Amino acid sequence: MASSPTLPATMRTSVLLKQRDLTIEDRAVPTAGADEVLVKVAAVGVCGSDVHYYREGRIGDFIVDAPLVLGHELSGTIVAVGVDVDPARVGERVAVEPQRACRLCRECRAGRYNLCSKMAFYATPPIDGAFCGYVTIQTEFAHAIPDSVSFEAAALLEPLSVAIASIRKAGIVPGSSILIAGAGPIGIITAQTARAFGASEIIVSDLIAAKRERALKFGATRVIDPVAEDPATLGLDVNAFIDASGSARAVDSGIRSVRPAGTVVLVGLGNPEMILPVSQIQNLELTVTGIFRYVDTWPTAIHLVASGQVDLDSLVTGKFDLEHVAEALDSDRNEDSLKSIVYPN
């Protein structure tokens, strides 16, 4: 393994022992496999899934039943490479696509590696994440970033990838109209991405006035308070609806706001089962689909940030060290919070 000369033997690691029980451990620095790189972690974004595991101990069928390292939105610097990786990669600044697919199954061979049944995804039980000093990843999933992209923005390429996957599924092209439910991190990033893809009308709904105002600063052309007025009654007639809220009511209203042959993309984590307006979907021939992570989005994400079309740095509202991961995970309780970053090193 080719590496920097000063690698430590151990690293400090934030470990979730059980619901709301975090501790700091010293763990061995991992060794890069033949096709992997070792990344010294610079910045890690806090995701809603991290919060769910911390507070509830599970997301659907994924259950925290053993100690788990959270964090999957990350960036850093390559400090070592496996024997099959070009040693010239040592020293590269990278954004990490936090998953390892089998490459052999039907879904992988069809190019849908996000749906690999053997997927090992960071911070999804039982796979450890990145609230630690160093991580390994297959070399093709360590994406080089230009010096103009900060480590914070590079970490947030992961939620941007969710937005890109959603916008692609929604079929957004120049001149499209879109309704987005939820002005949290994914909703705000999706609004920016819709603008970058050429959408001319970007409508964002959210219950909280401050979040609606923030959406207007990040690409929204119109905002709606869904308590004051039901989007379904406003004749929006949009090309696509993306739910980033997980609210059953928002999903129902969003579906009823889409024009014939339009598209509905469900992104938000809400109830595992919802009642949908099936006659509306049938009669208007709507396409309703979900999003499960992403495929081949990092090159697009890097371009959108490096070119200034998407601003991720301005989304950072909190910065925490490894001793304060609990505070980072609870930072979403503050209405002014959008994205928190943890700095393991």
CSV table of C-alpha atoms in Angstrom, one decimal:
chain,number,residue,atom,x,y,z
A,1,MET,CA,0.0,0.0,0.0
A,2,ALA,CA,1.4,3.4,-1.1
A,3,SER,CA,0.8,6.0,1.6
A,4,SER,CA,1.9,9.2,3.2
A,5,PRO,CA,4.8,8.7,5.6
A,6,THR,CA,3.0,9.9,8.8
A,7,LEU,CA,-0.1,7.7,9.1
A,8,PRO,CA,-1.1,7.1,12.7
A,9,ALA,CA,-2.0,3.6,14.0
A,10,THR,CA,-5.3,4.7,15.6
A,11,MET,CA,-8.0,7.2,15.0
A,12,ARG,CA,-10.7,8.8,17.2
A,13,THR,CA,-14.2,7.6,16.3
A,14,SER,CA,-17.7,8.6,17.4
A,15,VAL,CA,-19.7,5.4,18.0
A,16,LEU,CA,-23.5,5.1,18.4
A,17,LEU,CA,-24.0,2.4,21.1
A,18,LYS,CA,-27.7,2.6,21.2
A,19,GLN,CA,-30.4,5.3,20.9
A,20,ARG,CA,-29.0,8.6,22.0
A,21,ASP,CA,-25.9,7.0,23.4
A,22,LEU,CA,-22.7,8.1,21.8
A,23,THR,CA,-19.1,7.5,22.9
A,24,ILE,CA,-15.6,8.3,21.6
A,25,GLU,CA,-13.4,5.3,20.9
A,26,ASP,CA,-9.8,4.8,19.6
A,27,ARG,CA,-10.0,2.5,16.7
A,28,ALA,CA,-7.3,1.2,14.3
A,29,VAL,CA,-6.9,3.2,11.1
A,30,PRO,CA,-8.2,0.9,8.3
A,31,THR,CA,-6.0,-0.4,5.5
A,32,ALA,CA,-6.9,0.2,1.9
A,33,GLY,CA,-7.8,-2.9,0.0
A,34,ALA,CA,-6.3,-3.5,-3.4
A,35,ASP,CA,-8.9,-1.4,-5.3
A,36,GLU,CA,-9.4,1.1,-2.5
A,37,VAL,CA,-8.0,4.4,-1.2
A,38,LEU,CA,-7.6,5.6,2.4
A,39,VAL,CA,-9.1,9.0,3.0
A,40,LYS,CA,-8.3,11.3,5.9
A,41,VAL,CA,-11.8,12.7,6.6
A,42,ALA,CA,-12.1,16.5,6.5
A,43,ALA,CA,-15.8,17.2,6.8
A,44,VAL,CA,-19.0,15.2,7.3
A,45,GLY,CA,-22.5,16.5,6.8
A,46,VAL,CA,-25.3,15.5,9.2
A,47,CYS,CA,-28.1,13.8,7.3
A,48,GLY,CA,-31.7,13.1,8.4
A,49,SER,CA,-30.9,9.4,8.3
A,50,ASP,CA,-28.2,9.9,10.9
A,51,VAL,CA,-30.7,11.7,13.1
A,52,HIS,CA,-33.2,8.8,12.7
A,53,TYR,CA,-30.6,6.2,13.7
A,54,TYR,CA,-29.6,8.4,16.7
A,55,ARG,CA,-33.1,9.1,17.9
A,56,GLU,CA,-35.1,6.0,16.9
A,57,GLY,CA,-32.4,3.4,16.4
A,58,ARG,CA,-33.8,2.4,13.0
A,59,ILE,CA,-35.1,3.4,9.6
A,60,GLY,CA,-37.6,0.9,8.3
A,61,ASP,CA,-35.9,-2.5,8.2
A,62,PHE,CA,-32.5,-1.1,8.9
A,63,ILE,CA,-32.0,-1.5,12.7
A,64,VAL,CA,-29.1,-0.4,14.9
A,65,ASP,CA,-28.6,-3.6,16.9
A,66,ALA,CA,-24.8,-3.2,17.3
A,67,PRO,CA,-22.4,-0.3,17.7
A,68,LEU,CA,-22.5,1.9,14.6
A,69,VAL,CA,-20.5,4.8,13.3
A,70,LEU,CA,-22.8,7.4,11.7
A,71,GLY,CA,-22.1,9.9,8.9
A,72,HIS,CA,-22.1,9.3,5.1
A,73,GLU,CA,-21.8,12.8,3.6
A,74,LEU,CA,-18.0,13.3,3.5
A,75,SER,CA,-14.9,14.7,1.9
A,76,GLY,CA,-11.2,14.5,2.7
A,77,THR,CA,-7.7,13.8,1.3
A,78,ILE,CA,-6.4,10.6,0.0
A,79,VAL,CA,-3.4,9.5,2.2
A,80,ALA,CA,-2.9,5.9,1.0
A,81,VAL,CA,-3.9,3.7,-1.9
A,82,GLY,CA,-4.2,0.0,-2.5
A,83,VAL,CA,-1.8,-2.0,-4.7
A,84,ASP,CA,-4.1,-1.7,-7.8
A,85,VAL,CA,-4.5,2.1,-7.5
A,86,ASP,CA,-2.3,4.7,-9.0
A,87,PRO,CA,0.0,6.0,-6.3
A,88,ALA,CA,-0.3,9.5,-7.8
A,89,ARG,CA,-3.7,9.7,-6.2
A,90,VAL,CA,-2.1,10.2,-2.8
A,91,GLY,CA,-2.7,13.9,-1.8
A,92,GLU,CA,-5.9,14.3,-3.9
A,93,ARG,CA,-8.8,16.2,-2.4
A,94,VAL,CA,-11.9,14.1,-2.9
A,95,ALA,CA,-15.6,13.8,-2.3
A,96,VAL,CA,-16.6,10.3,-1.3
A,97,GLU,CA,-19.6,8.5,-2.8
A,98,PRO,CA,-20.3,6.4,0.2
A,99,GLN,CA,-21.2,3.0,-1.2
A,100,ARG,CA,-19.8,-0.3,-2.3
A,101,ALA,CA,-21.8,-2.4,-4.8
A,102,CYS,CA,-21.1,-6.0,-5.7
A,103,ARG,CA,-20.7,-5.1,-9.4
A,104,LEU,CA,-21.9,-8.6,-10.4
A,105,CYS,CA,-25.7,-8.8,-9.6
A,106,ARG,CA,-28.5,-8.1,-12.1
A,107,GLU,CA,-29.0,-4.5,-10.9
A,108,CYS,CA,-25.3,-3.6,-11.0
A,109,ARG,CA,-24.9,-5.1,-14.5
A,110,ALA,CA,-27.9,-3.0,-15.6
A,111,GLY,CA,-26.2,0.2,-14.3
A,112,ARG,CA,-28.5,0.5,-11.3
A,113,TYR,CA,-25.8,-0.1,-8.7
A,114,ASN,CA,-27.8,1.9,-6.1
A,115,LEU,CA,-30.2,-1.0,-6.0
A,116,CYS,CA,-27.6,-3.7,-5.5
A,117,SER,CA,-28.9,-6.3,-3.0
A,118,LYS,CA,-25.4,-6.6,-1.5
A,119,MET,CA,-24.8,-2.9,-1.2
A,120,ALA,CA,-22.5,-1.8,1.6
A,121,PHE,CA,-23.5,1.8,2.3
A,122,TYR,CA,-21.8,4.0,4.9
A,123,ALA,CA,-23.7,4.5,8.2
A,124,THR,CA,-26.4,1.9,7.3
A,125,PRO,CA,-26.4,-1.0,9.7
A,126,PRO,CA,-24.1,-2.9,9.9
A,127,ILE,CA,-21.7,-0.7,7.8
A,128,ASP,CA,-19.8,2.0,9.7
A,129,GLY,CA,-19.8,5.6,8.5
A,130,ALA,CA,-17.4,8.6,8.6
A,131,PHE,CA,-17.6,10.2,12.0
A,132,CYS,CA,-14.0,9.1,12.4
A,133,GLY,CA,-10.5,10.0,11.3
A,134,TYR,CA,-10.1,7.8,8.2
A,135,VAL,CA,-12.2,5.7,5.9
A,136,THR,CA,-11.6,3.4,2.9
A,137,ILE,CA,-13.5,3.5,-0.4
A,138,GLN,CA,-13.1,2.0,-3.8
A,139,THR,CA,-11.0,4.3,-5.9
A,140,GLU,CA,-13.7,5.1,-8.4
A,141,PHE,CA,-16.0,6.3,-5.6
A,142,ALA,CA,-13.4,8.9,-4.4
A,143,HIS,CA,-14.1,11.8,-6.8
A,144,ALA,CA,-11.4,14.4,-7.2
A,145,ILE,CA,-12.5,17.9,-6.6
A,146,PRO,CA,-11.0,21.2,-7.7
A,147,ASP,CA,-9.4,23.5,-5.3
A,148,SER,CA,-12.3,26.0,-5.7
A,149,VAL,CA,-14.7,23.5,-4.0
A,150,SER,CA,-14.4,23.6,-0.2
A,151,PHE,CA,-14.4,20.4,1.9
A,152,GLU,CA,-17.8,21.4,3.3
A,153,ALA,CA,-19.3,21.7,-0.2
A,154,ALA,CA,-17.6,18.5,-1.2
A,155,ALA,CA,-19.2,16.7,1.7
A,156,LEU,CA,-22.6,18.1,0.6
A,157,LEU,CA,-22.2,16.7,-2.9
A,158,GLU,CA,-24.0,13.6,-1.4
A,159,PRO,CA,-27.4,15.4,-0.7
A,160,LEU,CA,-26.9,17.2,-4.0
A,161,SER,CA,-26.6,13.8,-5.7
A,162,VAL,CA,-30.0,12.9,-4.2
A,163,ALA,CA,-31.4,16.1,-5.7
A,164,ILE,CA,-29.8,15.4,-9.1
A,165,ALA,CA,-31.2,11.9,-9.2
A,166,SER,CA,-34.6,13.4,-8.3
A,167,ILE,CA,-34.5,16.1,-10.9
A,168,ARG,CA,-33.4,13.5,-13.6
A,169,LYS,CA,-36.3,11.3,-12.6
A,170,ALA,CA,-38.7,14.2,-12.7
A,171,GLY,CA,-37.6,14.9,-16.3
A,172,ILE,CA,-36.8,18.6,-15.7
A,173,VAL,CA,-35.6,20.4,-18.8
A,174,PRO,CA,-35.4,24.1,-19.6
A,175,GLY,CA,-38.8,25.7,-19.3
A,176,SER,CA,-40.2,23.0,-16.9
A,177,SER,CA,-42.3,23.8,-13.9
A,178,ILE,CA,-42.0,22.0,-10.6
A,179,LEU,CA,-43.5,21.9,-7.1
A,180,ILE,CA,-41.3,20.9,-4.2
A,181,ALA,CA,-42.8,20.0,-0.8
A,182,GLY,CA,-40.4,20.7,2.1
A,183,ALA,CA,-37.8,23.5,2.4
A,184,GLY,CA,-35.4,21.5,4.5
A,185,PRO,CA,-31.9,20.7,3.2
A,186,ILE,CA,-33.0,18.3,0.4
A,187,GLY,CA,-35.8,20.7,-0.7
A,188,ILE,CA,-33.5,23.7,-0.8
A,189,ILE,CA,-30.8,21.8,-2.7
A,190,THR,CA,-33.5,20.4,-5.1
A,191,ALA,CA,-34.7,23.9,-5.8
A,192,GLN,CA,-31.2,25.0,-6.7
A,193,THR,CA,-30.8,21.9,-8.9
A,194,ALA,CA,-34.1,22.5,-10.7
A,195,ARG,CA,-32.9,26.0,-11.5
A,196,ALA,CA,-29.6,24.7,-12.8
A,197,PHE,CA,-31.5,22.2,-15.0
A,198,GLY,CA,-33.4,25.1,-16.5
A,199,ALA,CA,-36.8,25.0,-14.7
A,200,SER,CA,-38.5,28.3,-15.2
A,201,GLU,CA,-41.1,27.9,-12.4
A,202,ILE,CA,-39.9,26.5,-9.0
A,203,ILE,CA,-42.6,26.4,-6.4
A,204,VAL,CA,-41.7,25.4,-2.8
A,205,SER,CA,-44.2,24.7,0.0
A,206,ASP,CA,-43.4,24.5,3.7
A,207,LEU,CA,-45.2,25.0,7.0
A,208,ILE,CA,-42.5,27.4,8.4
A,209,ALA,CA,-42.3,31.0,7.2
A,210,ALA,CA,-38.6,31.3,7.7
A,211,LYS,CA,-37.9,28.2,5.6
A,212,ARG,CA,-40.2,29.6,2.8
A,213,GLU,CA,-38.2,32.8,2.9
A,214,ARG,CA,-35.0,30.9,2.7
A,215,ALA,CA,-36.2,28.9,-0.3
A,216,LEU,CA,-36.7,32.2,-2.2
A,217,LYS,CA,-33.0,32.9,-1.8
A,218,PHE,CA,-32.0,29.5,-3.2
A,219,GLY,CA,-33.9,29.2,-6.4
A,220,ALA,CA,-37.6,29.2,-5.6
A,221,THR,CA,-39.7,31.5,-7.8
A,222,ARG,CA,-42.8,31.1,-5.5
A,223,VAL,CA,-43.5,29.8,-2.1
A,224,ILE,CA,-46.7,28.4,-0.5
A,225,ASP,CA,-47.9,28.1,3.0
A,226,PRO,CA,-49.8,24.7,2.8
A,227,VAL,CA,-51.8,25.6,5.9
A,228,ALA,CA,-53.1,28.8,4.5
A,229,GLU,CA,-53.8,27.4,1.0
A,230,ASP,CA,-53.8,23.9,-0.2
A,231,PRO,CA,-51.5,23.6,-3.3
A,232,ALA,CA,-54.0,21.2,-4.9
A,233,THR,CA,-56.6,24.0,-5.1
A,234,LEU,CA,-54.3,26.6,-6.8
A,235,GLY,CA,-54.3,25.3,-10.3
A,236,LEU,CA,-50.5,25.0,-10.4
A,237,ASP,CA,-50.5,22.5,-13.3
A,238,VAL,CA,-46.8,21.7,-12.9
A,239,ASN,CA,-44.7,19.3,-15.0
A,240,ALA,CA,-43.4,17.5,-11.9
A,241,PHE,CA,-43.8,17.3,-8.1
A,242,ILE,CA,-41.0,16.2,-5.8
A,243,ASP,CA,-41.8,15.5,-2.2
A,244,ALA,CA,-39.0,16.3,0.2
A,245,SER,CA,-41.2,16.4,3.3
A,246,GLY,CA,-42.4,12.8,3.9
A,247,SER,CA,-45.9,14.3,4.7
A,248,ALA,CA,-48.8,12.2,3.5
A,249,ARG,CA,-50.9,15.4,3.1
A,250,ALA,CA,-48.1,17.1,1.0
A,251,VAL,CA,-47.9,14.0,-1.2
A,252,ASP,CA,-51.6,13.9,-1.8
A,253,SER,CA,-51.7,17.7,-2.6
A,254,GLY,CA,-48.6,17.4,-4.8
A,255,ILE,CA,-50.0,14.6,-6.9
A,256,ARG,CA,-53.2,16.7,-7.4
A,257,SER,CA,-51.1,19.6,-8.6
A,258,VAL,CA,-49.4,17.8,-11.5
A,259,ARG,CA,-50.6,18.2,-15.1
A,260,PRO,CA,-51.6,15.2,-17.3
A,261,ALA,CA,-48.6,12.9,-18.1
A,262,GLY,CA,-46.6,14.6,-15.4
A,263,THR,CA,-44.2,13.0,-12.9
A,264,VAL,CA,-44.2,12.5,-9.1
A,265,VAL,CA,-41.0,11.7,-7.3
A,266,LEU,CA,-41.1,10.6,-3.7
A,267,VAL,CA,-37.9,11.5,-1.7
A,268,GLY,CA,-38.9,12.3,1.8
A,269,LEU,CA,-38.8,9.8,4.7
A,270,GLY,CA,-42.3,9.6,6.1
A,271,ASN,CA,-44.8,6.9,6.9
A,272,PRO,CA,-43.9,3.6,5.3
A,273,GLU,CA,-47.5,3.4,3.9
A,274,MET,CA,-49.7,6.2,2.5
A,275,ILE,CA,-53.1,6.5,0.8
A,276,LEU,CA,-52.6,7.9,-2.7
A,277,PRO,CA,-55.3,9.4,-5.1
A,278,VAL,CA,-55.2,6.4,-7.5
A,279,SER,CA,-57.9,7.7,-9.8
A,280,GLN,CA,-56.0,10.9,-10.2
A,281,ILE,CA,-52.8,9.0,-11.1
A,282,GLN,CA,-54.7,6.7,-13.5
A,283,ASN,CA,-56.9,9.3,-15.2
A,284,LEU,CA,-54.0,11.7,-15.8
A,285,GLU,CA,-51.5,8.9,-16.6
A,286,LEU,CA,-49.1,10.3,-14.0
A,287,THR,CA,-45.7,8.6,-13.3
A,288,VAL,CA,-45.1,8.0,-9.6
A,289,THR,CA,-41.7,6.9,-8.6
A,290,GLY,CA,-39.3,6.8,-5.7
A,291,ILE,CA,-35.6,7.7,-5.2
A,292,PHE,CA,-33.2,5.4,-3.5
A,293,ARG,CA,-29.8,7.2,-3.4
A,294,TYR,CA,-28.2,7.8,-6.8
A,295,VAL,CA,-26.2,6.5,-9.7
A,296,ASP,CA,-23.4,8.4,-11.5
A,297,THR,CA,-24.2,11.8,-10.1
A,298,TRP,CA,-20.9,13.0,-8.7
A,299,PRO,CA,-19.4,14.4,-11.9
A,300,THR,CA,-22.6,16.5,-12.4
A,301,ALA,CA,-22.6,17.6,-8.8
A,302,ILE,CA,-19.0,18.7,-8.9
A,303,HIS,CA,-19.7,20.7,-12.1
A,304,LEU,CA,-22.7,22.4,-10.7
A,305,VAL,CA,-20.8,23.5,-7.5
A,306,ALA,CA,-17.5,24.4,-9.3
A,307,SER,CA,-19.4,26.5,-11.9
A,308,GLY,CA,-21.4,28.3,-9.2
A,309,GLN,CA,-24.8,27.1,-10.3
A,310,VAL,CA,-25.4,25.5,-6.9
A,311,ASP,CA,-24.3,27.0,-3.7
A,312,LEU,CA,-23.7,24.5,-0.9
A,313,ASP,CA,-21.3,26.5,1.3
A,314,SER,CA,-24.1,28.9,2.3
A,315,LEU,CA,-26.2,26.0,3.6
A,316,VAL,CA,-23.8,25.3,6.4
A,317,THR,CA,-25.3,26.6,9.6
A,318,GLY,CA,-23.4,24.6,12.3
A,319,LYS,CA,-19.9,23.3,12.8
A,320,PHE,CA,-19.0,20.7,15.4
A,321,ASP,CA,-16.0,18.6,16.5
A,322,LEU,CA,-16.2,14.9,17.3
A,323,GLU,CA,-16.9,15.5,20.9
A,324,HIS,CA,-20.1,17.3,20.0
A,325,VAL,CA,-21.7,14.9,17.5
A,326,ALA,CA,-24.8,14.7,19.7
A,327,GLU,CA,-25.3,18.4,19.4
A,328,ALA,CA,-24.8,18.2,15.7
A,329,LEU,CA,-27.5,15.5,15.4
A,330,ASP,CA,-29.9,17.6,17.5
A,331,SER,CA,-29.2,20.8,15.6
A,332,ASP,CA,-32.2,20.3,13.4
A,333,ARG,CA,-34.4,21.3,16.3
A,334,ASN,CA,-33.4,24.9,15.6
A,335,GLU,CA,-35.6,26.3,12.9
A,336,ASP,CA,-32.6,28.3,11.6
A,337,SER,CA,-30.5,25.2,11.2
A,338,LEU,CA,-30.0,23.8,7.7
A,339,LYS,CA,-26.9,21.7,7.4
A,340,SER,CA,-24.4,20.9,10.2
A,341,ILE,CA,-20.9,19.7,9.6
A,342,VAL,CA,-18.7,17.5,11.8
A,343,TYR,CA,-14.9,17.8,11.6
A,344,PRO,CA,-13.5,14.4,12.8
A,345,ASN,CA,-9.9,15.6,12.6
